[in-house]
Tab-separated table of C-alpha atoms in Angstrom:
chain	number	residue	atom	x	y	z
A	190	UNK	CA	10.673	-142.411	-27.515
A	191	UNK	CA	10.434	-142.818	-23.775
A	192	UNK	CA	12.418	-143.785	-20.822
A	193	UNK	CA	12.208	-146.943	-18.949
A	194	UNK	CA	12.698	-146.775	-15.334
A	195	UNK	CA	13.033	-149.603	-13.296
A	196	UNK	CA	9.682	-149.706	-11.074
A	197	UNK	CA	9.413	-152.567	-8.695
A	198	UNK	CA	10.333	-156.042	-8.130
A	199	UNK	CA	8.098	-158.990	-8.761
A	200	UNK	CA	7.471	-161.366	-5.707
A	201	UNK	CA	5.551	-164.435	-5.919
A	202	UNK	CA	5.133	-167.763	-3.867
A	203	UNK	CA	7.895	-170.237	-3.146
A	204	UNK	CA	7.405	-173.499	-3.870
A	205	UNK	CA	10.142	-174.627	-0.828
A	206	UNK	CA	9.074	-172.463	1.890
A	207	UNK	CA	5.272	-171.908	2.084
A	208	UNK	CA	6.037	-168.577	4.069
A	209	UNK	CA	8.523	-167.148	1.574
A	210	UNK	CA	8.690	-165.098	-1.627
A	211	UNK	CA	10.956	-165.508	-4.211
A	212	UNK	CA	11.756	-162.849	-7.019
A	213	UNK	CA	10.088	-163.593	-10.307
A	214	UNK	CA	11.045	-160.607	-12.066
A	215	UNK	CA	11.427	-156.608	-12.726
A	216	UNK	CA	8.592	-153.965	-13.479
A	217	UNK	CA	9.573	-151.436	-15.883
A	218	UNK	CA	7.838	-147.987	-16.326
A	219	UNK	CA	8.004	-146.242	-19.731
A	220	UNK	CA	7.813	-142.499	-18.237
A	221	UNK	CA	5.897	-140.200	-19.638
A	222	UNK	CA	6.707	-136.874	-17.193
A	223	UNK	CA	8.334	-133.866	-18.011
A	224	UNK	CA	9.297	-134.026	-22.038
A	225	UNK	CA	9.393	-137.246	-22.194
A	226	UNK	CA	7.522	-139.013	-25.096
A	227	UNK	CA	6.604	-142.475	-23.090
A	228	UNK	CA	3.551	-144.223	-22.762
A	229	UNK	CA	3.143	-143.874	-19.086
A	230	UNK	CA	2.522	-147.535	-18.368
A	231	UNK	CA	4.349	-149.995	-16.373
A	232	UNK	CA	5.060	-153.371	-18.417
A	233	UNK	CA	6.452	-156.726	-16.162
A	234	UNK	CA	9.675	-158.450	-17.389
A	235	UNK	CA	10.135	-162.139	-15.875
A	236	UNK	CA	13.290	-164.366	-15.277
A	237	UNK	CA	13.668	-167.080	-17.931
A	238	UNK	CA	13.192	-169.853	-15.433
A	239	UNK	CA	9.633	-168.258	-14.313
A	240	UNK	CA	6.263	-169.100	-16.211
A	241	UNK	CA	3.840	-166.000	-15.896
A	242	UNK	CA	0.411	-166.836	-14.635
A	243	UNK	CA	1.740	-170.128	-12.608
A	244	UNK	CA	3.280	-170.889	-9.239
A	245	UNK	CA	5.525	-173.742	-11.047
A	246	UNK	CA	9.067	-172.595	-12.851
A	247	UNK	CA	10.524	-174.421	-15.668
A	248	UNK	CA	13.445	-175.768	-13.159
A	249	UNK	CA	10.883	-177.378	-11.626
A	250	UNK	CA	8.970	-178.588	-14.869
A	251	UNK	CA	11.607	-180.064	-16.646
A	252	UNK	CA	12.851	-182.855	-14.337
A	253	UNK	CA	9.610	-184.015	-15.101
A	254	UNK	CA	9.525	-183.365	-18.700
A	255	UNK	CA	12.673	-185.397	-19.149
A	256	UNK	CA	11.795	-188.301	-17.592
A	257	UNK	CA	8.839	-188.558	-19.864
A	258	UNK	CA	11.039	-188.461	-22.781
A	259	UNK	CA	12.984	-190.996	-21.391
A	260	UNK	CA	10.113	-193.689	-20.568
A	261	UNK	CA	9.281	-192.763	-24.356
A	262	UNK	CA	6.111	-192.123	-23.260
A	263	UNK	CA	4.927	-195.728	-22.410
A	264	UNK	CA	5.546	-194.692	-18.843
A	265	UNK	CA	2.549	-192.958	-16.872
A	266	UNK	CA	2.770	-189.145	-16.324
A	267	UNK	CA	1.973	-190.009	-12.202
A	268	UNK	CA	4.968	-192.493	-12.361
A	269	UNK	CA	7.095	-190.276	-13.895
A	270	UNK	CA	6.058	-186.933	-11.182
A	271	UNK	CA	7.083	-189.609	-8.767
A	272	UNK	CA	9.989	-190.507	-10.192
A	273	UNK	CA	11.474	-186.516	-9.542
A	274	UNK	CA	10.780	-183.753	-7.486
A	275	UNK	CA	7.501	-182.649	-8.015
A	276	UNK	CA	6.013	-180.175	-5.048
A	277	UNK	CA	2.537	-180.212	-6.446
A	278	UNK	CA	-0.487	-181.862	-7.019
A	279	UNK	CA	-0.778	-184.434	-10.017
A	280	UNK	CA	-3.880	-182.366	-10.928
A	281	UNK	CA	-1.241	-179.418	-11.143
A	282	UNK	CA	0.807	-181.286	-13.689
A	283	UNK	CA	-1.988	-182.104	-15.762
A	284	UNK	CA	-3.161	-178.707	-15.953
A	285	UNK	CA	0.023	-177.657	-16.826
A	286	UNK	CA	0.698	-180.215	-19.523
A	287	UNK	CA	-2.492	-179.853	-21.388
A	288	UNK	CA	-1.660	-175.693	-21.205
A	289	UNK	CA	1.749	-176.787	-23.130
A	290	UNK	CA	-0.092	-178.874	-25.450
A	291	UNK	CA	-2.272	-176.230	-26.475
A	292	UNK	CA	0.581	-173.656	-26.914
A	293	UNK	CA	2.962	-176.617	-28.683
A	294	UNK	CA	2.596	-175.078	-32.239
A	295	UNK	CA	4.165	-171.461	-30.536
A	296	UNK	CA	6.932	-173.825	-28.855
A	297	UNK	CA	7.642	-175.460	-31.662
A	298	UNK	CA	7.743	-172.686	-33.949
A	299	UNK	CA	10.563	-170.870	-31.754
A	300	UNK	CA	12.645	-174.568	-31.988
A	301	UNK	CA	12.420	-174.757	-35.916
A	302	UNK	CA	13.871	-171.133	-35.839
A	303	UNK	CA	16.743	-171.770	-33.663
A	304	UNK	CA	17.908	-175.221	-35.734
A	305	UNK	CA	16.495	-178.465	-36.726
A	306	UNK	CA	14.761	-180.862	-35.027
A	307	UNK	CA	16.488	-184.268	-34.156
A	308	UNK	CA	16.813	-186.458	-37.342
A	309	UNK	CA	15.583	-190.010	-35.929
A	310	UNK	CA	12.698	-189.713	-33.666
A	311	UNK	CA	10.551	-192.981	-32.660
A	312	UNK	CA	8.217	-190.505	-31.094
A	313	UNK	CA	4.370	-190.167	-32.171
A	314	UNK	CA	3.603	-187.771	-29.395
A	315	UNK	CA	3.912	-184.009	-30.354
A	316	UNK	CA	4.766	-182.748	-26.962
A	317	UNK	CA	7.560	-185.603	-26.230
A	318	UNK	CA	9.221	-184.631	-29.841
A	319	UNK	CA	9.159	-180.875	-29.099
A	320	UNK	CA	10.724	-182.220	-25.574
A	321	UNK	CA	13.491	-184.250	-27.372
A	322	UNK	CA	14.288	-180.767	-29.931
A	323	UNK	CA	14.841	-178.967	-27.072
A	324	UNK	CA	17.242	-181.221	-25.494
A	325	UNK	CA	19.117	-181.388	-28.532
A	326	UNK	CA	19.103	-178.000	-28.963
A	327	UNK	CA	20.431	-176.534	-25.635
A	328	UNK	CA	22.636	-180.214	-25.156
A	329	UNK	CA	24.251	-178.749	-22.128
A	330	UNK	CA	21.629	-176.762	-19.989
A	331	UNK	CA	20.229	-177.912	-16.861
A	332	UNK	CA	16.873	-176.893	-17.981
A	333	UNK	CA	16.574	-176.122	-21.491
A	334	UNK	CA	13.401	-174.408	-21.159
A	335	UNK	CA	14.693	-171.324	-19.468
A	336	UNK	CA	17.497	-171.347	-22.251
A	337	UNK	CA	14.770	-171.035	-24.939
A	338	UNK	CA	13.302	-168.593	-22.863
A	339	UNK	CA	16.365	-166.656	-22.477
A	340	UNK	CA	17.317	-167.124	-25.860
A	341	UNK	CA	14.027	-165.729	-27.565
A	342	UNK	CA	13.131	-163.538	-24.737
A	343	UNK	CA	9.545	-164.711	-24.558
A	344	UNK	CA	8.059	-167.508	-21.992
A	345	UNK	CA	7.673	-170.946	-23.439
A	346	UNK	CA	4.451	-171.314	-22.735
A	347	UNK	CA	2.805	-167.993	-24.014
């Protein structure tokens, strides 16, 4: 079995400050020198709130997320970006919601093994429901993504 040593840190964009960085997460380096047994490769570890492969973190995803659970979906996504914070393009949130929708059975999959869904549900869209589990589920986080995240240590979205 090999060591991990802590490698580097993991910059990327920030969303506030077009000029900034902001710490994503740790590299980790299973070392293979001297008698060690390790692999030799380095292997990225992320902060729960942080979505690998995107600019966008959950904190800033799930404003957004919960006001379309609470138009019940009859509301339009674009209303609903409008309605919080959202630093991006509407093409952006798109992209990002049809990525979710094709990674919902994953998602949902990790909520059915942490507890059960909500019993009454006058949803018909998949991604809304699996929005409305997770509220339930983590009642009293700011962003119950990066609880799930935390929780099963694995992203959300992969």
């Amino acid at each position: 079995m090999g060591d991990l040593n802590l490698h580097s840190i993991l910059y990327g964009n920030d969303v506030h400050n077009p000029a900034g960085r902001i710490v994503r997460g740790q590299r980790l380096f299973c070392s293979n020198r001297d008698k060690r047994e390790g692999c030799g490769r380095t292997t990225p570890v992320f902060l729960s709130h942080i979505i690998p492969g995107y600019t966008i973190s959950a904190s800033i995803l799930w404003p957004v997320l919960a006001a379309l659970l609470q138009a019940m979906g009859s509301g339009s996504i674009a209303a609903c970006a409008e309605s919080v914070p959202w630093p991006f393009s509407l093409e952006a949130l798109y992209h990002l919601l049809r990525a979710l929708r094709r990674r919902l059975d994953r998602l949902r999959t990790g909520l059915f093994s942490i507890g059960p869904p909500p019993l009454v549900s006058s949803l018909s869209d998949p991604l809304l429901h699996a929005v409305e589990h997770l509220r339930a589920l983590f009642p009293g986080e700011p962003c119950p993504l990066s609880a799930f995240s935390l929780l099963k240590q694995r992203c959300w979205l992969l």
